[in-house]
Amino acid sequence: MIVLAAASLMVPKFATPATLTYLLLDVTPILIIALAMTPIMITGDIDLSVGSMVGLSSVVFGVMFQAGWSIPLAMVASLIIGAIGGALNGLLVTKIGLPRSPSPSAPWPSTAASPSACSAPPR
């Protein structure tokens, strides 16, 4: 908020409705993730798999949309995949007893490669 106020004072046409709308649209996904992560961090844990699951869900959405799925169906598919991945990570920690540090970041290498693998042009 301080940066927003300072920019509004220093840049003459910064505080326009269009600029504020674009700023809100850019920050909304981060705010949603931060909202979900806040209780986890308050309890003293850090879940490193969130970034991986967001990336995986984004790739699933993109692949489904490119395959001709409608936006609502692609959204549902990406939410289901993200929920399944998050549930599996949670099970690894809570039921199987894997340490909290490595297990949430375990899917990262496989999901980090997904965007480039799925968006590569066909040979």
Coordinates of N, CA and C in Angstrom, one line a residue:
M1 N 0.8 -1.2 0.0 CA 0.0 0.0 0.0 C 0.9 1.3 0.0
I2 N 2.0 1.2 0.7 CA 2.9 2.3 0.7 C 3.5 2.6 -0.6
V3 N 3.8 1.6 -1.3 CA 4.4 1.7 -2.7 C 3.3 2.3 -3.6
L4 N 2.1 1.8 -3.5 CA 1.0 2.3 -4.3 C 0.7 3.8 -4.0
A5 N 0.8 4.2 -2.8 CA 0.5 5.6 -2.4 C 1.7 6.4 -2.9
A6 N 2.9 6.0 -2.8 CA 4.1 6.7 -3.3 C 4.0 6.9 -4.8
A7 N 3.7 5.8 -5.5 CA 3.7 5.9 -6.9 C 2.5 6.8 -7.4
S8 N 1.5 6.8 -6.7 CA 0.3 7.7 -7.0 C 0.7 9.2 -6.8
L9 N 1.6 9.5 -5.9 CA 2.0 10.8 -5.6 C 3.1 11.3 -6.6
M10 N 4.0 10.3 -7.0 CA 5.1 10.7 -7.8 C 4.8 10.6 -9.3
V11 N 4.0 9.7 -9.7 CA 3.7 9.6 -11.2 C 2.3 10.2 -11.4
P12 N 2.2 11.2 -12.3 CA 1.0 12.0 -12.4 C -0.3 11.1 -12.7
K13 N -0.2 10.2 -13.7 CA -1.4 9.5 -14.1 C -1.4 8.0 -13.7
F14 N -0.7 7.8 -12.6 CA -0.6 6.4 -12.1 C -1.9 5.9 -11.5
A15 N -2.6 6.7 -10.7 CA -3.8 6.3 -10.0 C -5.0 6.4 -10.8
T16 N -5.0 5.8 -12.0 CA -6.2 5.7 -12.8 C -7.0 4.4 -12.6
P17 N -8.2 4.4 -12.9 CA -9.0 3.1 -12.7 C -8.3 2.0 -13.5
A18 N -7.9 2.2 -14.7 CA -7.3 1.2 -15.6 C -6.0 0.6 -14.9
T19 N -5.1 1.5 -14.4 CA -3.9 1.0 -13.7 C -4.2 0.2 -12.5
L20 N -5.2 0.6 -11.7 CA -5.5 -0.1 -10.5 C -6.2 -1.4 -10.8
T21 N -7.0 -1.5 -11.9 CA -7.6 -2.7 -12.3 C -6.5 -3.7 -12.7
Y22 N -5.5 -3.3 -13.5 CA -4.5 -4.2 -14.0 C -3.6 -4.6 -12.8
L23 N -3.4 -3.8 -11.9 CA -2.6 -4.2 -10.7 C -3.3 -5.2 -9.9
L24 N -4.6 -5.0 -9.7 CA -5.4 -6.0 -9.0 C -5.5 -7.3 -9.7
L25 N -5.6 -7.3 -11.0 CA -5.6 -8.6 -11.8 C -4.3 -9.3 -11.7
D26 N -3.2 -8.5 -11.7 CA -1.8 -9.2 -11.6 C -1.6 -9.8 -10.2
V27 N -2.1 -9.2 -9.2 CA -1.8 -9.6 -7.8 C -2.8 -10.7 -7.3
T28 N -3.9 -10.8 -7.9 CA -5.0 -11.7 -7.4 C -4.5 -13.2 -7.3
P29 N -3.8 -13.8 -8.2 CA -3.4 -15.2 -8.0 C -2.4 -15.3 -6.8
I30 N -1.5 -14.3 -6.6 CA -0.6 -14.4 -5.5 C -1.4 -14.2 -4.2
L31 N -2.4 -13.4 -4.2 CA -3.2 -13.2 -3.0 C -4.0 -14.4 -2.6
I32 N -4.5 -15.1 -3.6 CA -5.2 -16.4 -3.3 C -4.3 -17.4 -2.7
I33 N -3.1 -17.5 -3.3 CA -2.1 -18.5 -2.7 C -1.7 -18.1 -1.3
A34 N -1.4 -16.8 -1.1 CA -1.0 -16.3 0.2 C -2.1 -16.5 1.2
L35 N -3.4 -16.4 0.8 CA -4.5 -16.6 1.7 C -4.5 -18.1 2.2
A36 N -4.2 -19.0 1.3 CA -4.2 -20.4 1.7 C -2.9 -20.8 2.5
M37 N -1.8 -20.1 2.2 CA -0.6 -20.4 2.9 C -0.5 -19.8 4.3
T38 N -1.2 -18.8 4.5 CA -1.1 -18.1 5.8 C -1.3 -19.0 7.0
P39 N -2.4 -19.8 7.1 CA -2.6 -20.7 8.2 C -1.5 -21.7 8.4
I40 N -1.0 -22.2 7.2 CA 0.1 -23.2 7.3 C 1.3 -22.6 7.9
M41 N 1.7 -21.3 7.5 CA 2.8 -20.7 8.1 C 2.7 -20.3 9.5
I42 N 1.4 -20.0 9.9 CA 1.2 -19.6 11.3 C 1.4 -20.8 12.2
T43 N 1.1 -22.0 11.7 CA 1.4 -23.2 12.5 C 2.8 -23.7 12.5
G44 N 3.7 -22.9 11.8 CA 5.1 -23.2 11.8 C 5.6 -24.1 10.6
D45 N 4.7 -24.4 9.7 CA 5.1 -25.2 8.5 C 5.3 -24.4 7.3
I46 N 6.0 -24.9 6.3 CA 6.1 -24.3 5.0 C 5.9 -25.3 4.0
D47 N 4.9 -25.1 3.1 CA 4.6 -26.1 2.1 C 5.2 -25.7 0.8
L48 N 6.3 -26.3 0.4 CA 7.0 -26.0 -0.8 C 6.3 -26.5 -2.1
S49 N 5.3 -27.4 -1.9 CA 4.7 -28.0 -3.1 C 3.7 -27.1 -3.7
V50 N 3.4 -25.9 -3.1 CA 2.3 -25.1 -3.7 C 2.7 -24.6 -5.0
G51 N 4.0 -24.1 -5.2 CA 4.4 -23.7 -6.5 C 4.4 -24.7 -7.5
S52 N 4.7 -25.9 -7.2 CA 4.7 -27.1 -8.1 C 3.3 -27.4 -8.5
M53 N 2.4 -27.4 -7.6 CA 1.0 -27.7 -7.9 C 0.3 -26.6 -8.7
V54 N 0.7 -25.3 -8.5 CA 0.2 -24.2 -9.3 C 0.7 -24.4 -10.7
G55 N 2.0 -24.7 -10.9 CA 2.5 -24.9 -12.2 C 1.9 -26.1 -12.9
L56 N 1.7 -27.2 -12.2 CA 1.1 -28.4 -12.8 C -0.4 -28.1 -13.2
S57 N -1.1 -27.4 -12.3 CA -2.5 -27.1 -12.6 C -2.6 -26.1 -13.8
S58 N -1.7 -25.2 -13.9 CA -1.6 -24.3 -15.1 C -1.4 -25.0 -16.4
V59 N -0.4 -26.0 -16.3 CA -0.1 -26.7 -17.5 C -1.3 -27.6 -17.9
V60 N -2.0 -28.2 -17.0 CA -3.2 -29.0 -17.3 C -4.2 -28.1 -17.9
F61 N -4.4 -27.0 -17.4 CA -5.4 -26.0 -18.0 C -5.0 -25.7 -19.4
G62 N -3.8 -25.3 -19.6 CA -3.3 -25.0 -21.0 C -3.4 -26.1 -22.0
V63 N -3.0 -27.3 -21.6 CA -3.1 -28.5 -22.4 C -4.6 -28.8 -22.8
M64 N -5.4 -28.8 -21.8 CA -6.8 -29.1 -22.0 C -7.5 -28.0 -22.9
F65 N -7.1 -26.8 -22.7 CA -7.7 -25.7 -23.5 C -7.2 -25.8 -25.0
Q66 N -6.0 -26.1 -25.1 CA -5.4 -26.3 -26.5 C -6.0 -27.5 -27.2
A67 N -6.4 -28.5 -26.4 CA -7.0 -29.7 -27.0 C -8.5 -29.5 -27.3
G68 N -9.0 -28.3 -27.1 CA -10.4 -28.0 -27.5 C -11.4 -28.0 -26.4
W69 N -11.0 -28.2 -25.1 CA -11.9 -28.2 -24.0 C -12.4 -26.8 -23.8
S70 N -13.6 -26.7 -23.3 CA -14.1 -25.3 -22.9 C -13.3 -24.8 -21.7
I71 N -13.4 -23.5 -21.5 CA -12.7 -23.0 -20.3 C -13.2 -23.5 -19.0
P72 N -14.5 -23.6 -18.8 CA -15.0 -24.2 -17.5 C -14.5 -25.6 -17.3
L73 N -14.5 -26.5 -18.3 CA -14.1 -27.9 -18.2 C -12.6 -27.9 -17.9
A74 N -11.8 -27.1 -18.6 CA -10.3 -27.1 -18.4 C -10.0 -26.6 -17.0
M75 N -10.8 -25.6 -16.5 CA -10.6 -25.2 -15.1 C -10.9 -26.3 -14.1
V76 N -12.0 -27.0 -14.3 CA -12.3 -28.1 -13.4 C -11.2 -29.2 -13.4
A77 N -10.8 -29.5 -14.6 CA -9.7 -30.5 -14.7 C -8.4 -30.0 -14.0
S78 N -8.1 -28.8 -14.2 CA -6.9 -28.3 -13.5 C -7.0 -28.2 -12.0
L79 N -8.2 -27.9 -11.5 CA -8.5 -27.9 -10.1 C -8.5 -29.3 -9.5
I80 N -9.0 -30.2 -10.2 CA -9.0 -31.6 -9.8 C -7.6 -32.2 -9.7
I81 N -6.7 -31.9 -10.7 CA -5.4 -32.4 -10.7 C -4.6 -31.7 -9.5
G82 N -4.8 -30.4 -9.3 CA -4.1 -29.7 -8.2 C -4.5 -30.2 -6.9
A83 N -5.8 -30.5 -6.7 CA -6.3 -31.1 -5.5 C -5.8 -32.5 -5.2
I84 N -5.7 -33.3 -6.3 CA -5.1 -34.6 -6.1 C -3.7 -34.6 -5.7
G85 N -2.9 -33.7 -6.4 CA -1.5 -33.5 -6.1 C -1.3 -33.0 -4.7
G86 N -2.1 -32.1 -4.3 CA -2.0 -31.5 -2.9 C -2.4 -32.6 -1.8
A87 N -3.4 -33.4 -2.2 CA -3.8 -34.4 -1.2 C -2.7 -35.5 -1.1
L88 N -2.1 -35.8 -2.2 CA -1.0 -36.8 -2.2 C 0.2 -36.3 -1.4
N89 N 0.5 -35.0 -1.6 CA 1.6 -34.5 -0.8 C 1.2 -34.5 0.7
G90 N 0.0 -34.1 1.0 CA -0.5 -34.2 2.4 C -0.4 -35.5 3.0
L91 N -0.8 -36.5 2.2 CA -0.7 -37.9 2.7 C 0.7 -38.4 3.0
L92 N 1.6 -38.0 2.1 CA 3.0 -38.3 2.3 C 3.5 -37.8 3.7
V93 N 3.1 -36.7 4.1 CA 3.5 -36.1 5.3 C 2.8 -36.6 6.5
T94 N 1.4 -36.7 6.4 CA 0.6 -37.0 7.6 C 0.5 -38.5 7.8
K95 N 0.2 -39.3 6.8 CA -0.1 -40.7 7.0 C 1.2 -41.6 6.9
I96 N 2.0 -41.3 5.9 CA 3.2 -42.1 5.7 C 4.3 -41.7 6.6
G97 N 4.3 -40.4 7.0 CA 5.3 -39.9 8.0 C 6.6 -39.4 7.4
L98 N 6.6 -39.1 6.1 CA 7.8 -38.5 5.5 C 8.1 -37.1 6.1
P99 N 9.3 -36.7 6.2 CA 9.6 -35.4 6.8 C 9.0 -34.3 6.0
R100 N 8.7 -33.2 6.7 CA 7.9 -32.2 6.0 C 8.8 -31.4 5.0
S101 N 10.1 -31.4 5.2 CA 10.9 -30.6 4.3 C 11.0 -31.2 2.9
P102 N 11.5 -32.5 2.8 CA 11.7 -33.0 1.4 C 10.5 -33.4 0.7
S103 N 9.5 -34.0 1.4 CA 8.3 -34.6 0.7 C 7.5 -33.5 -0.1
P104 N 7.2 -32.4 0.5 CA 6.4 -31.4 -0.3 C 7.2 -30.9 -1.6
S105 N 8.5 -30.9 -1.5 CA 9.2 -30.4 -2.7 C 9.5 -31.6 -3.7
A106 N 9.2 -32.8 -3.3 CA 9.5 -34.0 -4.2 C 8.9 -33.9 -5.5
P107 N 7.7 -33.4 -5.7 CA 7.1 -33.4 -7.1 C 7.6 -32.2 -7.9
W108 N 8.4 -31.4 -7.3 CA 8.9 -30.2 -8.1 C 9.6 -30.5 -9.4
P109 N 10.6 -31.4 -9.4 CA 11.3 -31.7 -10.7 C 10.3 -32.2 -11.8
S110 N 9.4 -33.0 -11.4 CA 8.5 -33.5 -12.5 C 7.5 -32.4 -13.0
T111 N 7.0 -31.6 -12.0 CA 6.1 -30.6 -12.5 C 6.8 -29.4 -13.1
A112 N 8.1 -29.1 -12.7 CA 8.8 -28.0 -13.2 C 9.1 -28.2 -14.7
A113 N 9.2 -29.5 -15.1 CA 9.5 -29.8 -16.5 C 8.2 -29.8 -17.4
S114 N 7.1 -29.8 -16.7 CA 5.8 -30.0 -17.4 C 5.5 -28.8 -18.4
P115 N 5.7 -27.6 -18.1 CA 5.4 -26.5 -19.0 C 6.2 -26.6 -20.3
S116 N 7.5 -26.9 -20.2 CA 8.3 -26.9 -21.4 C 8.0 -28.2 -22.2
A117 N 7.7 -29.3 -21.5 CA 7.4 -30.5 -22.2 C 6.1 -30.4 -22.9
C118 N 5.1 -29.8 -22.3 CA 3.8 -29.7 -22.9 C 3.7 -28.6 -24.0
S119 N 4.5 -27.6 -23.9 CA 4.4 -26.5 -24.8 C 5.4 -26.6 -26.0
A120 N 6.2 -27.7 -26.0 CA 7.2 -27.8 -27.0 C 6.5 -28.1 -28.3
P121 N 7.0 -27.5 -29.4 CA 6.3 -27.8 -30.7 C 6.6 -29.3 -31.1
P122 N 5.6 -29.9 -31.8 CA 5.8 -31.3 -32.2 C 6.9 -31.4 -33.2
R123 N 7.5 -32.5 -33.2 CA 8.7 -32.8 -34.1 C 8.2 -33.4 -35.4

